[in-house]
Amino acid sequence: MLGWALVFLIIAIIAGVLGFGGIAGAAAGIAKILFFIFLVLLIVAAISAAVRGRAP
């Protein structure tokens, strides 16, 4: 999922450089949402591993 966030971030940067403001904004928004979903899943996995007694 982090890979998808990076892909959308790169699309947003390229679209911004080329002047496509709407596409750049949408891609940046998608990248931001995917990044935060990734962070939440990472925290949940770390807590789950800690409760089970395994190293993450």
PDB file of C-alpha atoms in Angstrom:
ATOM      1  CA  MET A   1       0.000   0.000   0.000  1.00  0.00           C
ATOM      2  CA  LEU A   2       2.919   2.305   0.641  1.00  0.00           C
ATOM      3  CA  GLY A   3       4.020   1.627  -2.912  1.00  0.00           C
ATOM      4  CA  TRP A   4       0.668   2.841  -4.244  1.00  0.00           C
ATOM      5  CA  ALA A   5       0.950   5.994  -2.146  1.00  0.00           C
ATOM      6  CA  LEU A   6       4.374   6.660  -3.654  1.00  0.00           C
ATOM      7  CA  VAL A   7       3.033   6.063  -7.184  1.00  0.00           C
ATOM      8  CA  PHE A   8       0.227   8.570  -6.674  1.00  0.00           C
ATOM      9  CA  LEU A   9       2.680  11.047  -5.148  1.00  0.00           C
ATOM     10  CA  ILE A  10       4.913  10.798  -8.214  1.00  0.00           C
ATOM     11  CA  ILE A  11       1.888  11.220 -10.493  1.00  0.00           C
ATOM     12  CA  ALA A  12       0.902  14.309  -8.514  1.00  0.00           C
ATOM     13  CA  ILE A  13       4.386  15.798  -8.814  1.00  0.00           C
ATOM     14  CA  ILE A  14       4.556  15.167 -12.558  1.00  0.00           C
ATOM     15  CA  ALA A  15       1.045  16.526 -13.121  1.00  0.00           C
ATOM     16  CA  GLY A  16       1.868  19.605 -11.042  1.00  0.00           C
ATOM     17  CA  VAL A  17       5.012  20.292 -13.059  1.00  0.00           C
ATOM     18  CA  LEU A  18       3.096  19.925 -16.316  1.00  0.00           C
ATOM     19  CA  GLY A  19       0.361  22.273 -15.119  1.00  0.00           C
ATOM     20  CA  PHE A  20      -2.504  19.850 -14.559  1.00  0.00           C
ATOM     21  CA  GLY A  21      -3.655  21.283 -11.228  1.00  0.00           C
ATOM     22  CA  GLY A  22      -6.830  19.235 -10.856  1.00  0.00           C
ATOM     23  CA  ILE A  23      -5.139  15.935 -11.566  1.00  0.00           C
ATOM     24  CA  ALA A  24      -2.217  16.834  -9.307  1.00  0.00           C
ATOM     25  CA  GLY A  25      -4.561  17.685  -6.437  1.00  0.00           C
ATOM     26  CA  ALA A  26      -6.540  14.481  -6.831  1.00  0.00           C
ATOM     27  CA  ALA A  27      -3.436  12.307  -7.031  1.00  0.00           C
ATOM     28  CA  ALA A  28      -1.908  14.033  -4.007  1.00  0.00           C
ATOM     29  CA  GLY A  29      -5.122  13.492  -2.065  1.00  0.00           C
ATOM     30  CA  ILE A  30      -5.184   9.798  -2.930  1.00  0.00           C
ATOM     31  CA  ALA A  31      -1.508   9.454  -1.981  1.00  0.00           C
ATOM     32  CA  LYS A  32      -2.159  11.130   1.362  1.00  0.00           C
ATOM     33  CA  ILE A  33      -5.136   8.878   2.140  1.00  0.00           C
ATOM     34  CA  LEU A  34      -3.223   5.710   1.212  1.00  0.00           C
ATOM     35  CA  PHE A  35      -0.248   6.808   3.307  1.00  0.00           C
ATOM     36  CA  PHE A  36      -2.396   7.321   6.401  1.00  0.00           C
ATOM     37  CA  ILE A  37      -4.146   3.967   5.859  1.00  0.00           C
ATOM     38  CA  PHE A  38      -0.683   2.370   5.649  1.00  0.00           C
ATOM     39  CA  LEU A  39       0.355   4.041   8.903  1.00  0.00           C
ATOM     40  CA  VAL A  40      -2.784   2.826  10.693  1.00  0.00           C
ATOM     41  CA  LEU A  41      -2.232  -0.732   9.462  1.00  0.00           C
ATOM     42  CA  LEU A  42       1.419  -0.562  10.537  1.00  0.00           C
ATOM     43  CA  ILE A  43       0.440   0.543  14.046  1.00  0.00           C
ATOM     44  CA  VAL A  44      -2.233  -2.154  14.303  1.00  0.00           C
ATOM     45  CA  ALA A  45       0.258  -4.815  13.180  1.00  0.00           C
ATOM     46  CA  ALA A  46       2.875  -3.600  15.654  1.00  0.00           C
ATOM     47  CA  ILE A  47       0.392  -3.622  18.534  1.00  0.00           C
ATOM     48  CA  SER A  48      -0.857  -7.049  17.497  1.00  0.00           C
ATOM     49  CA  ALA A  49       2.693  -8.414  17.430  1.00  0.00           C
ATOM     50  CA  ALA A  50       3.455  -6.856  20.809  1.00  0.00           C
ATOM     51  CA  VAL A  51       0.375  -8.422  22.375  1.00  0.00           C
ATOM     52  CA  ARG A  52       1.297 -11.831  20.967  1.00  0.00           C
ATOM     53  CA  GLY A  53       4.860 -11.465  22.271  1.00  0.00           C
ATOM     54  CA  ARG A  54       6.618 -11.571  18.911  1.00  0.00           C
ATOM     55  CA  ALA A  55       9.044  -9.033  17.505  1.00  0.00           C
ATOM     56  CA  PRO A  56       7.565  -6.933  14.660  1.00  0.00           C
TER      57      PRO A  56
END
